[in-house]
């Protein structure tokens, strides 16, 4: 059996059924996999992935294997691993996995290092922990890596900062910034899966609740839209004046976070920044307020401050911690402030991950052809890749769209015709 560190290999059959179920909703990845099987564009290439270990990731990994790659995976979040999927990957797909749901910080980084020690030619990251570990703790392993991709907004921000400071040593493609990714995954994926995670954790009714969304980027937009669809009264808090105005004109109440803190029932952070909800907010909240985070890292809610303000805490449901504050008020924190959609739910639905991971697979194929000609920097996804994914998805849905006529093409190229 391939190298691994997983919870329990006897879960593999259950995991395989989940991977197959997800595959039904991933037709674009399936088509790419069929072509990869014939053409073997990744023959002999080692790929290290730091991704949420889910049934959707399993389908990405198996697509890369069909292309001829050898794949090594670790988790990009200690609470998002689906242990049964990890077992299936090892037993049925010959893919090395180093991840157990609930791993502590030390085990989390040991798993990352186990992947890096396989000396992958390409990295696939979700949050940039793999790349940053390679560039800091394990620089000795840097030489053999020639390129990588990044899945998420937070990771792209970190990698751009590395590129600006001149410390990034190989080219990375910002998959997150592709239209075939953020317009769908960040918006519809986060929108649905965040609500799903909150409901699985709490089983509360959303209708009529005051639901406060922090951040009106693509993820925040999707979440606000879906919370409204469930009948919640949605309030948006922002720091960017344009995003705030967008939220106003989309019909949401927009207010300062200290005003929202007093009236909200449920608070969800999706900003990518730290201490978005902090002591000054906790002080103002109503008894019974529920807090969740759907941003990449668990820094958006200032949990140390909440701990300091509390006289006790207890677990009241598997993903719900009750904090009893000095004044007798109770505040509920979901999923330890980690990504609620992946920790309490199963992450984005497969159909949306189909597009993100099809983009990933095609970017890895692009790197296999072009990495040598790219200097260390963060690059956009090639236009043809984005467009291929969108067109394949439409075809898989049986949706036909129009083409420009030659006359329209010519008109768009020319400045001559006016009023
Ligand atoms: N990120 C968000 N949802 C995901 C999923 N289902 N699988 C992998 N990564 C994800």
XYZ file of C-alpha atoms and ligand atoms in Angstrom:
429
model
C 0.000 0.000 0.000
C 1.141 3.614 -0.662
C 2.506 5.655 2.241
C -0.208 7.116 4.425
C -1.284 8.486 7.785
C -5.044 8.131 8.028
C -7.597 7.318 10.701
C -8.864 3.884 9.739
C -8.416 1.910 6.524
C -11.600 -0.082 7.182
C -13.597 3.064 6.315
C -12.430 2.792 2.686
C -15.590 1.210 1.197
C -17.789 3.922 2.721
C -15.359 6.529 1.356
C -15.429 5.014 -2.116
C -19.222 5.276 -2.226
C -18.951 8.971 -1.311
C -16.313 9.605 -3.989
C -18.501 7.893 -6.593
C -21.537 9.900 -5.494
C -19.596 13.160 -5.904
C -18.320 12.044 -9.316
C -21.894 11.987 -10.682
C -21.945 15.759 -10.242
C -18.474 16.394 -11.677
C -18.886 15.873 -15.442
C -16.259 18.410 -16.513
C -13.573 16.776 -14.405
C -14.712 13.418 -15.765
C -14.269 14.585 -19.378
C -10.826 15.958 -18.570
C -9.962 12.662 -16.861
C -10.935 10.695 -19.966
C -8.671 12.840 -22.119
C -5.861 12.636 -19.535
C -6.152 8.840 -19.607
C -5.540 8.811 -23.367
C -2.880 11.531 -23.557
C -1.005 11.110 -20.245
C 0.092 14.774 -20.037
C 1.354 14.315 -16.472
C 3.346 11.118 -16.985
C 5.898 10.613 -14.231
C 5.117 13.908 -12.468
C 4.852 14.058 -8.678
C 2.192 16.389 -7.329
C 1.842 17.458 -3.691
C -1.582 18.738 -2.689
C -2.569 20.540 0.508
C -6.342 20.523 0.087
C -9.477 19.773 2.059
C -9.635 15.968 1.952
C -13.154 15.579 0.610
C -14.872 13.422 -1.971
C -14.466 16.270 -4.483
C -10.724 16.476 -3.858
C -10.568 12.708 -4.328
C -12.003 13.196 -7.818
C -9.416 15.857 -8.616
C -6.597 13.622 -7.366
C -7.810 10.629 -9.352
C -8.032 12.819 -12.492
C -4.373 13.761 -12.040
C -3.471 10.096 -11.571
C -5.285 9.292 -14.836
C -2.977 11.838 -16.472
C 0.036 9.834 -15.254
C 0.845 11.768 -12.053
C 1.754 10.403 -8.652
C -0.224 12.314 -6.022
C 0.490 12.976 -2.322
C -2.121 14.754 -0.223
C -2.334 16.436 3.160
C -5.181 18.475 4.642
C -5.461 22.252 4.316
C -7.513 22.460 7.520
C -7.366 20.204 10.585
C -11.156 19.848 10.788
C -12.165 19.389 7.141
C -10.799 15.889 6.513
C -13.364 13.224 5.614
C -11.608 10.213 7.143
C -13.510 7.691 5.029
C -12.461 9.497 1.836
C -8.835 9.535 2.994
C -9.035 5.737 3.437
C -10.605 5.235 -0.001
C -7.864 7.303 -1.623
C -5.199 5.091 -0.090
C -6.919 1.747 -0.629
C -8.594 2.160 -4.011
C -6.726 4.979 -5.774
C -3.102 4.417 -4.657
C -2.922 8.012 -3.524
C -0.850 8.829 -0.437
C -2.818 10.751 2.175
C -1.504 12.214 5.412
C -4.522 13.582 7.291
C -6.851 12.756 10.163
C -9.865 14.866 11.096
C -9.102 16.718 14.345
C -5.310 16.678 13.941
C -3.582 19.174 16.217
C -1.297 21.894 14.858
C 1.808 19.767 15.217
C 0.318 16.803 13.315
C -1.071 19.199 10.715
C 2.429 20.485 9.907
C 3.969 16.994 10.147
C 1.551 15.944 7.384
C 2.560 18.909 5.240
C 6.202 17.993 5.661
C 5.468 14.353 4.776
C 4.097 15.579 1.429
C 7.036 17.931 0.841
C 9.500 15.116 1.564
C 8.129 13.332 -1.508
C 9.693 16.213 -3.475
C 6.711 17.136 -5.654
C 7.418 18.849 -8.973
C 4.175 20.801 -8.605
C 2.203 21.909 -5.558
C -1.540 22.465 -5.287
C -2.324 24.605 -2.281
C -5.476 25.823 -0.564
C -4.405 28.640 1.751
C -0.650 28.522 0.972
C 0.485 26.505 4.000
C 2.312 24.019 1.753
C 4.209 26.721 -0.137
C 5.015 28.786 2.957
C 6.269 25.718 4.842
C 8.473 24.826 1.852
C 9.855 28.381 1.759
C 10.511 28.586 5.508
C 10.880 25.373 7.539
C 11.969 23.137 4.641
C 13.954 25.263 2.223
C 16.206 22.239 1.734
C 13.399 20.664 -0.345
C 12.714 23.734 -2.505
C 14.991 22.982 -5.413
C 12.959 20.294 -7.138
C 9.644 22.162 -7.178
C 8.939 23.950 -10.453
C 5.430 25.311 -10.143
C 2.172 25.354 -8.275
C -1.435 26.441 -8.119
C -3.452 28.145 -5.379
C -7.125 27.491 -4.757
C -8.290 30.227 -2.418
C -8.398 34.009 -1.897
C -6.395 33.915 1.348
C -3.681 31.797 -0.285
C -3.404 34.124 -3.276
C -3.049 37.132 -0.936
C -0.214 35.402 0.960
C 1.541 34.337 -2.249
C 1.316 37.840 -3.756
C 2.918 39.141 -0.581
C 5.742 36.581 -1.001
C 6.171 37.610 -4.654
C 6.270 41.321 -3.679
C 8.958 40.648 -1.110
C 10.950 38.629 -3.658
C 10.901 35.433 -1.571
C 8.676 33.293 -3.818
C 10.918 30.810 -5.610
C 8.636 29.315 -8.270
C 5.634 30.327 -10.400
C 2.145 29.887 -9.008
C -1.134 30.082 -10.873
C -3.900 31.831 -8.956
C -6.769 29.443 -9.675
C -8.935 31.371 -7.204
C -8.913 34.414 -9.460
C -10.287 32.592 -12.520
C -13.847 33.426 -13.514
C -14.466 29.689 -13.785
C -13.669 29.527 -10.052
C -14.654 32.592 -8.049
C -17.926 33.404 -9.804
C -19.271 29.978 -8.906
C -17.292 28.351 -6.081
C -16.846 31.470 -3.931
C -20.392 32.711 -4.489
C -22.736 29.743 -4.892
C -20.453 27.216 -3.184
C -19.770 29.272 -0.056
C -23.330 30.587 -0.014
C -24.918 27.156 0.152
C -22.277 25.267 2.121
C -22.011 27.885 4.878
C -25.749 27.781 5.479
C -25.539 23.977 5.348
C -22.737 23.883 7.951
C -24.600 26.246 10.303
C -27.796 24.218 10.023
C -26.060 20.865 10.526
C -24.314 22.258 13.611
C -27.351 23.924 15.181
C -30.586 22.881 13.442
C -31.915 26.419 14.031
C -34.615 28.123 11.978
C -33.196 30.919 9.824
C -36.515 32.500 8.894
C -36.954 35.785 10.733
C -33.473 35.744 12.311
C -31.113 38.699 12.038
C -28.195 37.197 10.120
C -25.059 39.363 10.024
C -22.537 38.785 7.224
C -19.055 40.260 7.630
C -17.463 40.887 4.231
C -19.204 41.393 0.899
C -16.660 39.790 -1.402
C -17.798 36.919 -3.628
C -18.211 34.580 -0.652
C -20.080 37.174 1.415
C -22.332 37.967 -1.543
C -23.267 34.322 -1.958
C -23.881 33.880 1.758
C -26.029 37.018 2.069
C -28.072 35.968 -0.969
C -28.719 32.460 0.346
C -29.461 33.591 3.925
C -32.060 35.987 2.506
C -33.483 33.091 0.494
C -34.050 31.212 3.750
C -36.062 34.123 5.125
C -33.438 35.704 7.356
C -33.139 39.480 7.737
C -29.633 39.978 6.418
C -27.274 42.702 7.622
C -23.917 43.291 5.917
C -20.835 44.845 7.556
C -18.015 46.052 5.293
C -14.887 48.222 5.292
C -14.799 48.832 1.529
C -17.124 51.678 0.473
C -17.842 50.171 -2.968
C -18.695 46.743 -1.612
C -20.832 48.388 1.074
C -22.723 50.354 -1.591
C -23.144 47.198 -3.657
C -24.694 45.508 -0.628
C -27.011 48.503 -0.084
C -28.148 48.385 -3.709
C -28.558 44.621 -3.567
C -31.162 45.412 -0.938
C -29.325 44.491 2.277
C -29.149 46.520 5.452
C -25.593 47.787 5.844
C -24.369 49.115 9.166
C -21.353 49.487 11.431
C -20.378 46.231 13.107
C -20.962 47.688 16.594
C -24.570 48.487 15.674
C -25.031 45.030 14.166
C -23.502 43.394 17.253
C -26.400 44.638 19.390
C -29.170 43.257 17.223
C -27.797 40.188 15.420
C -28.830 36.602 16.151
C -26.211 34.902 13.933
C -22.853 36.379 12.940
C -20.742 34.926 10.135
C -17.304 36.179 9.128
C -16.119 35.802 5.525
C -13.494 38.514 5.207
C -10.066 36.832 5.101
C -8.878 39.195 7.861
C -8.291 38.729 11.574
C -10.218 39.804 14.711
C -13.258 40.863 12.715
C -15.459 39.887 15.666
C -13.709 40.869 18.890
C -14.208 41.827 22.524
C -16.034 45.099 21.788
C -18.597 43.130 19.749
C -19.003 40.259 22.246
C -19.779 42.828 24.983
C -22.725 44.185 23.001
C -24.212 40.889 21.793
C -27.542 39.473 22.929
C -27.768 36.372 25.092
C -27.717 33.347 22.765
C -25.849 34.945 19.848
C -24.318 32.405 17.452
C -20.901 32.969 15.869
C -19.434 31.173 12.863
C -16.588 31.702 10.431
C -16.431 30.769 6.780
C -13.120 32.472 5.964
C -10.065 30.298 5.368
C -8.294 30.638 8.746
C -9.655 30.563 12.292
C -8.479 34.112 13.012
C -11.598 36.050 12.041
C -13.266 35.590 15.436
C -11.026 36.633 18.324
C -11.440 33.393 20.283
C -8.744 34.205 22.885
C -10.738 37.373 23.756
C -13.941 35.337 24.035
C -12.149 32.866 26.308
C -10.866 35.742 28.488
C -14.344 37.225 28.847
C -15.902 33.881 29.787
C -16.131 32.213 33.161
C -16.771 28.779 31.670
C -17.408 26.936 28.448
C -18.983 23.639 27.511
C -19.733 21.658 24.387
C -23.494 21.548 23.901
C -23.564 19.810 20.491
C -20.754 18.233 18.451
C -19.902 21.501 16.670
C -21.254 24.012 19.207
C -19.336 25.495 22.159
C -21.283 27.528 24.720
C -19.310 30.376 26.336
C -20.766 31.698 29.596
C -19.666 35.309 30.002
C -19.049 37.065 33.327
C -22.390 38.914 33.044
C -24.305 35.631 32.645
C -24.785 35.981 28.875
C -24.206 32.934 26.634
C -22.479 33.077 23.248
C -22.288 30.044 20.967
C -19.230 29.421 18.775
C -19.545 26.955 15.890
C -16.776 24.601 14.725
C -14.126 26.233 16.948
C -14.179 29.237 14.620
C -12.831 27.141 11.732
C -14.426 27.011 8.285
C -17.977 26.116 9.314
C -18.904 24.799 5.866
C -16.146 22.184 5.875
C -15.878 21.459 9.587
C -19.599 21.077 10.305
C -20.682 20.261 6.742
C -19.053 18.655 3.713
C -17.847 21.827 1.986
C -19.084 23.101 -1.343
C -21.322 20.817 -3.364
C -19.595 18.668 -5.983
C -21.169 20.429 -8.940
C -19.439 23.699 -8.102
C -16.132 22.025 -7.158
C -16.304 20.436 -10.619
C -15.480 23.823 -12.120
C -12.798 24.768 -9.576
C -11.055 21.430 -9.836
C -11.373 21.238 -13.622
C -9.574 24.599 -13.622
C -6.945 23.111 -11.266
C -6.405 20.045 -13.468
C -6.004 22.142 -16.629
C -3.620 24.544 -14.865
C -1.444 21.627 -13.769
C -1.417 20.414 -17.390
C -0.446 23.951 -18.455
C 2.388 23.979 -15.896
C 3.625 20.616 -17.190
C 4.092 22.305 -20.574
C 5.116 25.809 -19.523
C 6.524 25.978 -15.980
C 10.112 26.143 -17.252
C 9.408 29.372 -19.107
C 7.753 31.138 -16.143
C 9.715 33.213 -13.622
C 8.757 32.995 -9.929
C 5.598 35.074 -9.583
C 1.814 34.734 -9.209
C 0.103 34.285 -12.599
C -3.513 34.410 -13.758
C -5.180 31.303 -15.126
C -4.755 31.237 -18.933
C -7.895 32.595 -20.639
C -8.327 29.407 -22.708
C -8.457 27.340 -19.520
C -11.201 29.474 -17.936
C -13.197 29.413 -21.131
C -12.791 25.677 -21.709
C -14.147 24.990 -18.222
C -17.155 27.285 -18.673
C -18.002 25.814 -22.073
C -17.645 22.216 -20.889
C -19.852 22.960 -17.872
C -22.545 24.479 -20.092
C -22.346 21.475 -22.433
C -22.682 19.100 -19.480
C -25.815 20.989 -18.408
C -27.227 20.797 -21.959
C -27.242 24.592 -22.220
C -26.548 26.126 -25.620
C -25.457 29.737 -26.074
C -25.195 32.069 -29.051
C -22.130 33.015 -31.103
C -21.332 36.467 -32.452
C -22.141 36.858 -36.139
C -19.205 37.932 -38.380
C -20.857 41.373 -38.596
C -20.981 41.661 -34.792
C -17.348 40.516 -34.464
C -16.288 43.179 -36.952
C -18.363 45.861 -35.195
C -16.704 45.135 -31.863
C -13.245 45.473 -33.451
C -13.949 48.779 -35.124
C -14.238 52.411 -33.973
C -15.728 53.737 -37.225
C -19.477 53.372 -36.633
C -21.000 55.874 -34.202
C -24.363 57.653 -33.856
N -13.419 23.909 -0.541
C -14.699 24.199 -0.310
N -15.479 23.109 -0.461
C -14.659 22.091 -0.813
C -14.882 20.727 -1.116
N -16.095 20.196 -1.102
N -13.806 19.993 -1.425
C -12.580 20.536 -1.437
N -12.311 21.807 -1.180
C -13.354 22.599 -0.866
